[in-house]
CSV table of C-alpha atoms in Angstrom, one decimal:
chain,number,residue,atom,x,y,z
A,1,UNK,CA,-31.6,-8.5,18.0
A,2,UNK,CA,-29.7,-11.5,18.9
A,3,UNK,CA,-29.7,-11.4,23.0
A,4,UNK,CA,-29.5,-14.6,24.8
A,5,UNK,CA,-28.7,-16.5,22.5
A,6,UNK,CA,-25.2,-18.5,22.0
A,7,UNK,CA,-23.7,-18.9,18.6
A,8,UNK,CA,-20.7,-20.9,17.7
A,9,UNK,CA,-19.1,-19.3,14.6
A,10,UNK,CA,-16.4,-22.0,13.4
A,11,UNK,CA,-12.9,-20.3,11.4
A,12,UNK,CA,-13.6,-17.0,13.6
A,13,UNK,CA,-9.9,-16.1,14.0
A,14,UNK,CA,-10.1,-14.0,11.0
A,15,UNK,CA,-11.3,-12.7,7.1
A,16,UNK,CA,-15.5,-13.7,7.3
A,17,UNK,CA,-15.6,-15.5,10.5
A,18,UNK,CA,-14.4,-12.3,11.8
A,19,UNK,CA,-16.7,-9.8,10.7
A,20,UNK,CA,-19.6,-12.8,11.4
A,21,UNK,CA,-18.0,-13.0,15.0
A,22,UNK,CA,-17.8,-8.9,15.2
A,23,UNK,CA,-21.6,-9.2,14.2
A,24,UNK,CA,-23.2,-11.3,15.4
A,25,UNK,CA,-21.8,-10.2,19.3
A,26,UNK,CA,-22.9,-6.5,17.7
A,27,UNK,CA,-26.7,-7.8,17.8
A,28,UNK,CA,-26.2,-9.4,21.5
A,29,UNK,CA,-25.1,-12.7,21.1
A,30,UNK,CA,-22.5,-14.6,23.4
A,31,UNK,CA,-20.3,-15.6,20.2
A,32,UNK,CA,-18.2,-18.6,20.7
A,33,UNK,CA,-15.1,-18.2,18.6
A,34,UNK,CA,-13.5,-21.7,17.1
A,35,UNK,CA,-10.2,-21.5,15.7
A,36,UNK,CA,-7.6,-24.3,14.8
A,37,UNK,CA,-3.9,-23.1,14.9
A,38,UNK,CA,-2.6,-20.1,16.7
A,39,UNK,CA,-4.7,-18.4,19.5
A,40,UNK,CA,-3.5,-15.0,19.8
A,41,UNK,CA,-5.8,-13.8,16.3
A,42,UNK,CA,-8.8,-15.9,17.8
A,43,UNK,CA,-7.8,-13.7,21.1
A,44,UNK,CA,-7.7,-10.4,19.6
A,45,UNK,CA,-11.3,-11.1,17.9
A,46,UNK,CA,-12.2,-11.8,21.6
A,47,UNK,CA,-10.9,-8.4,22.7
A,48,UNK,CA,-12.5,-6.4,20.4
A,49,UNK,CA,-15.9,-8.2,20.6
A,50,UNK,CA,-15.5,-6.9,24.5
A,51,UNK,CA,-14.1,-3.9,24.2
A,52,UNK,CA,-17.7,-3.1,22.3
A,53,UNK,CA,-19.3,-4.4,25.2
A,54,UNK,CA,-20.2,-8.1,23.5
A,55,UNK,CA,-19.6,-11.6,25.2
A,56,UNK,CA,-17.6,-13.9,23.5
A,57,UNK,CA,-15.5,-17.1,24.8
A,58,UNK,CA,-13.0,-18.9,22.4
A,59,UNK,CA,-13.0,-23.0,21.6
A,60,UNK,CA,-9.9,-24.2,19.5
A,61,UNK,CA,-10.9,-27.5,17.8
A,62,UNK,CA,-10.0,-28.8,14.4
A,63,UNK,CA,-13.9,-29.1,13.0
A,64,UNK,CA,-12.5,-31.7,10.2
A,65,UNK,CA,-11.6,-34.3,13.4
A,66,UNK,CA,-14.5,-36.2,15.1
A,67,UNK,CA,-13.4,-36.7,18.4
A,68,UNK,CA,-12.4,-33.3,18.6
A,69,UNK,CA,-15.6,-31.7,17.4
A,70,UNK,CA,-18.1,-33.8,19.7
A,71,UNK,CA,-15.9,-32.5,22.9
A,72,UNK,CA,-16.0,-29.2,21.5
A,73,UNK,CA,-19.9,-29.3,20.9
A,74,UNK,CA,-20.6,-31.0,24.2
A,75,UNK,CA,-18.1,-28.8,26.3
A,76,UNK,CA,-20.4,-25.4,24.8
A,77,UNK,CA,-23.6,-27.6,25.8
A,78,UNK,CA,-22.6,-28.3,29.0
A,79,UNK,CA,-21.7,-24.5,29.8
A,80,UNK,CA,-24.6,-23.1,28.2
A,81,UNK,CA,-27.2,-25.6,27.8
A,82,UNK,CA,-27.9,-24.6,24.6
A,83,UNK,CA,-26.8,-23.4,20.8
A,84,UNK,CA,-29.2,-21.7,19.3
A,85,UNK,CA,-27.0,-20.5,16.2
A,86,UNK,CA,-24.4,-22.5,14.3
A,87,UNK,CA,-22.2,-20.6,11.4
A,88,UNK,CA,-20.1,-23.5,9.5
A,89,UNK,CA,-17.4,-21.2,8.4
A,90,UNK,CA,-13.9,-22.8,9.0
A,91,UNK,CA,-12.5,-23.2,5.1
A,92,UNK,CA,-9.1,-23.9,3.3
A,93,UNK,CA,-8.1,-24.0,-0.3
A,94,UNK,CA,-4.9,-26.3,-1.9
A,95,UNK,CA,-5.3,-24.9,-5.2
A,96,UNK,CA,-4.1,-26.6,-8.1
A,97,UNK,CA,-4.8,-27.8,-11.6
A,98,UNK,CA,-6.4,-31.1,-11.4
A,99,UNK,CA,-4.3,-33.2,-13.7
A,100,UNK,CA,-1.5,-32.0,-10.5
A,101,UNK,CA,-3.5,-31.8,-7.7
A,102,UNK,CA,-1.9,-34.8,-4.8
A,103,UNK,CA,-4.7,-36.9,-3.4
A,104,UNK,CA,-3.8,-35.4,0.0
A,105,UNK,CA,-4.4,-31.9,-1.0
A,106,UNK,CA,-8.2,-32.9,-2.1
A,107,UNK,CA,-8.8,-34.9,0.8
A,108,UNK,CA,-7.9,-32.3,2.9
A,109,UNK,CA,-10.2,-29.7,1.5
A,110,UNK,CA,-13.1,-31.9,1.5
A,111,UNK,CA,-12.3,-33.2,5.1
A,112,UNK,CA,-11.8,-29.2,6.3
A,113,UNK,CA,-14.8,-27.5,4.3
A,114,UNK,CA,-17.7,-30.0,3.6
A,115,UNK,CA,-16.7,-32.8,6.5
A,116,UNK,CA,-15.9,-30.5,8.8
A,117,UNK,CA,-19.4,-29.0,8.1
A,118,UNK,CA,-21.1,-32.4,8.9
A,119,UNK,CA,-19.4,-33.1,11.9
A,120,UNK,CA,-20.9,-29.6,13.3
A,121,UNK,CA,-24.2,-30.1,11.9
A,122,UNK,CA,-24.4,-33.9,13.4
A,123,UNK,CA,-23.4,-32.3,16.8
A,124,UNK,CA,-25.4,-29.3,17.1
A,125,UNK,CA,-28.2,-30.7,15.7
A,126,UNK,CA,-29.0,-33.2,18.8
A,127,UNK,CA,-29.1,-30.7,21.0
A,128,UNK,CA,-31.2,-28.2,18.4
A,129,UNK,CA,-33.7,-31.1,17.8
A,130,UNK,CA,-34.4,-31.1,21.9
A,131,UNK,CA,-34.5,-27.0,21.9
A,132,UNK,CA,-37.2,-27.4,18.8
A,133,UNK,CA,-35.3,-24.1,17.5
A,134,UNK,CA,-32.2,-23.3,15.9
A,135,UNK,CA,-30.7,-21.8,13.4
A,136,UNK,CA,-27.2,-23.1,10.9
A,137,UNK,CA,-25.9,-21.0,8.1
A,138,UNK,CA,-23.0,-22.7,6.1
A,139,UNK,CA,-20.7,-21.2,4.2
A,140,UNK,CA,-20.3,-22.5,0.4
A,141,UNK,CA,-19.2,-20.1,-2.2
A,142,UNK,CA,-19.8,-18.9,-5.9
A,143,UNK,CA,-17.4,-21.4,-6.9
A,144,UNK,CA,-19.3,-24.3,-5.3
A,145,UNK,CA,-22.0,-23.0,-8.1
A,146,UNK,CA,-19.7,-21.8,-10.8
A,147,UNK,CA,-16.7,-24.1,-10.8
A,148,UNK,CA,-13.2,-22.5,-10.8
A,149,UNK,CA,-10.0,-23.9,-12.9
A,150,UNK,CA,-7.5,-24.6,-10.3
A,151,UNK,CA,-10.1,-25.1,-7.8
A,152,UNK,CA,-11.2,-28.6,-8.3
A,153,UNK,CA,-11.2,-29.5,-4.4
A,154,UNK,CA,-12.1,-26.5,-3.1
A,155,UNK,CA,-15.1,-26.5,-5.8
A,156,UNK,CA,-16.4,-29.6,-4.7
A,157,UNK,CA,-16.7,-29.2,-1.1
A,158,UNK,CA,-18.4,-26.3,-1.4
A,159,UNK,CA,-20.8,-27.9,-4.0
A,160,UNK,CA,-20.9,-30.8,-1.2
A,161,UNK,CA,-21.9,-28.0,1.3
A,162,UNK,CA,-25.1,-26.9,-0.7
A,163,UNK,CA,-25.8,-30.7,-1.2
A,164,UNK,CA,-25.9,-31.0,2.7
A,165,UNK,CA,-27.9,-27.8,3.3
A,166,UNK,CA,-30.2,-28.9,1.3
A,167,UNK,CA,-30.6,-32.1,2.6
A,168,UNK,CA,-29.9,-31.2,6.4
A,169,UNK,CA,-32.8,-28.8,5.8
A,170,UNK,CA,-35.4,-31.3,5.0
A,171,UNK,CA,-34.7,-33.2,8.1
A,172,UNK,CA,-34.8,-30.6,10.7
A,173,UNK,CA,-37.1,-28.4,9.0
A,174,UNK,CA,-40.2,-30.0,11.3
A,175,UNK,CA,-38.6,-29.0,14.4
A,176,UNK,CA,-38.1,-25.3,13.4
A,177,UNK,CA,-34.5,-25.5,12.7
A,178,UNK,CA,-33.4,-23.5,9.8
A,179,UNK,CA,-30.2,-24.9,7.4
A,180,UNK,CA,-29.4,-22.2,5.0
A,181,UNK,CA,-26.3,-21.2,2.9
A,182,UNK,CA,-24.3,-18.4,1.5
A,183,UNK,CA,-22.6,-18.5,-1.4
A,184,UNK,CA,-19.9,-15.3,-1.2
A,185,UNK,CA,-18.1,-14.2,-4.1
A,186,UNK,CA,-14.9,-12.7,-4.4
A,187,UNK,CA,-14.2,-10.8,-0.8
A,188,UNK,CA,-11.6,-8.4,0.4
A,189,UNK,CA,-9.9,-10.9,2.3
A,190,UNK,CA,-6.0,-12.2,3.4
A,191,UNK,CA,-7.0,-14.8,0.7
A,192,UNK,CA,-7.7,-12.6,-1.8
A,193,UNK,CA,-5.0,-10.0,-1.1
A,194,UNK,CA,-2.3,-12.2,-2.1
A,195,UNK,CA,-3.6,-11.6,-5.6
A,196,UNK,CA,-1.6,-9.9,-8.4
A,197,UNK,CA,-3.2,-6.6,-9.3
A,198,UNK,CA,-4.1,-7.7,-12.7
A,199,UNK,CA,-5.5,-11.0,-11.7
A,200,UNK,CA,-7.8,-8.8,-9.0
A,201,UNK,CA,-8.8,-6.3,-12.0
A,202,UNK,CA,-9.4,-9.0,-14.7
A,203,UNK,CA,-11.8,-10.8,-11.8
A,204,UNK,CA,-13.5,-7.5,-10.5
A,205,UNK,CA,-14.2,-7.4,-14.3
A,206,UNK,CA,-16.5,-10.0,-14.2
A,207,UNK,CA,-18.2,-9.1,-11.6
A,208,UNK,CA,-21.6,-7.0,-12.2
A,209,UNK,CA,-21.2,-4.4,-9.8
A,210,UNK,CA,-17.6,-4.3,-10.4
A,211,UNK,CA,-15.5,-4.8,-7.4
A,212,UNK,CA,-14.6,-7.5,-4.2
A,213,UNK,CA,-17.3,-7.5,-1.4
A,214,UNK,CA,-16.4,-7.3,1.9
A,215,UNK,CA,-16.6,-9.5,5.3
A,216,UNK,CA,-19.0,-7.1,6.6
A,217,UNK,CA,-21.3,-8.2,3.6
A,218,UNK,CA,-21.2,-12.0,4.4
A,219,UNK,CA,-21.5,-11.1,8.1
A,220,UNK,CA,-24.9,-8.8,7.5
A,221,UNK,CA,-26.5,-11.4,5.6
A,222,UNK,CA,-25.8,-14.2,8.4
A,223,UNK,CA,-27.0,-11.8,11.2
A,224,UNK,CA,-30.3,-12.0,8.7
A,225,UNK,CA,-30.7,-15.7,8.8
A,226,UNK,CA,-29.6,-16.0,12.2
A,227,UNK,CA,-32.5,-13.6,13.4
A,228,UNK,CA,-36.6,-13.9,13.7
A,229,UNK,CA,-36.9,-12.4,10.1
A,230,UNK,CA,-35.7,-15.3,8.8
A,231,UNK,CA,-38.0,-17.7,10.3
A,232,UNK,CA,-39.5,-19.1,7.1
A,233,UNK,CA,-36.6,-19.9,4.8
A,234,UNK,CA,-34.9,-22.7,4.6
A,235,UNK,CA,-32.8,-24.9,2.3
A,236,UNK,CA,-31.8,-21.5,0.2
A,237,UNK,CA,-28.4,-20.3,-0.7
A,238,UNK,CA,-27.7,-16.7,-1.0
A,239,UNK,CA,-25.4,-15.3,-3.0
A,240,UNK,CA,-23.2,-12.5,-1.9
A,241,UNK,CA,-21.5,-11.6,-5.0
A,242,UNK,CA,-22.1,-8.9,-6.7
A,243,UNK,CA,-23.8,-10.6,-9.2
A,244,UNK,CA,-21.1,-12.5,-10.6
A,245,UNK,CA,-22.9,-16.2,-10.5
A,246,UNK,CA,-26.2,-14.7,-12.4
């Protein structure tokens, strides 16, 4: 169980942040719910986390801007005094084939999925390094180990993320901090609904186990590395794909 302690689950509006939010408020923590854009899906994950009997409080803040991720860090500090789970899970694709893709379109995935990562991290991190405890999960994905064509931005950041895990974990390691990753595959999500049936059967083709995970999947292993059982691992990433990247 996960009482008393405060986790701040970035992109929790919807898809994986969702079920992570759902989750992790499931096992007793006071979720805080980022979102960046509209407030009223970011509300109704709020709603249902209370409704279930959970706590949760909602943050909007654009983790890709600075300024705006420091305040947002230091306003959940100053409330709770402490953060002693971090889920880096705010993500956006601009897919396109390289040889078309617009400089703005790859700077924004990178500045969204792997910057906005490190802004978190460099935030929470402080304040983890004080606690001597803590626990970040960040999301990557099979394509940040596969590669995808059409994906060369959104491959990269997520590449980036397991780069920074990696790394992120070596330093903080000492001070019983935990940096792990997952790695999901394809998931039952608004982003992969928009998917024509053929392209979702020629994809669940390749897939071992033969069809799409779901958000409940990504969310059950977070809960694992957010809790006591996962005390002595660190620097991993997990895939959650049905065994497509083997």
């Amino acid at each position: 169980m996960l009482s008393g302690n405060t986790a701040v689950v970035t992109g929790a509006s919807r898809g994986i942040g969702r079920a992570i939010a759902l989750e992790l408020a499931s096992r007793g923590a006071l979720v805080i719910i980022n979102y960046n854009g509209s407030a009223s899906r970011a509300e109704e994950v709020k709603a249902e986390i209370e409704t279930n009997g959970g706590r949760a409080e909602l943050f909007r803040c654009d983790v890709s801007d600075s300024g705006q991720c420091e305040a947002f860090i230091a306003d959940v500090i100053e409330k709770h005094k402490k953060i002693d789970i971090l889920v880096n899970n705010a993500g956006i694709t601009r897919d396109g084939l390289l040889m078309k893709m617009t400089e703005e379109d790859f700077d924004r995935v990178l500045d969204v999925n792997l910057k906005g990562t490190f802004h978190t991290i460099r935030f929470v991190s402080r304040q983890m390094l004080r606690q001597k405890s803590g626990r970040i999960i960040n999301m990557s994905s099979v394509v940040g180990i596969m590669g995808n064509a059409g994906q060369a931005n959104y491959a990269a950041s997520k590449a980036g993320v397991i780069g920074l895990t990696k790394a992120a974990a070596r330093e903080l390691a000492s001070r019983g901090i935990t940096v792990n990753a997952i790695a999901p595959g394809f998931i039952e999500t608004e982003m992969t609904a928009v998917l024509s049936d053929r392209v979702k059967e020629a994809t669940a083709a390749q897939i071992p186990m033969g069809t799409f995970g779901k958000p409940e999947d990504i969310a059950k292993t977070v809960a694992f590395l957010a809790s006591e059982d996962a005390r002595y691992i660190t620097g991993q990433v997990i895939q959650v794909d049905g065994g497509m990247g083997i």
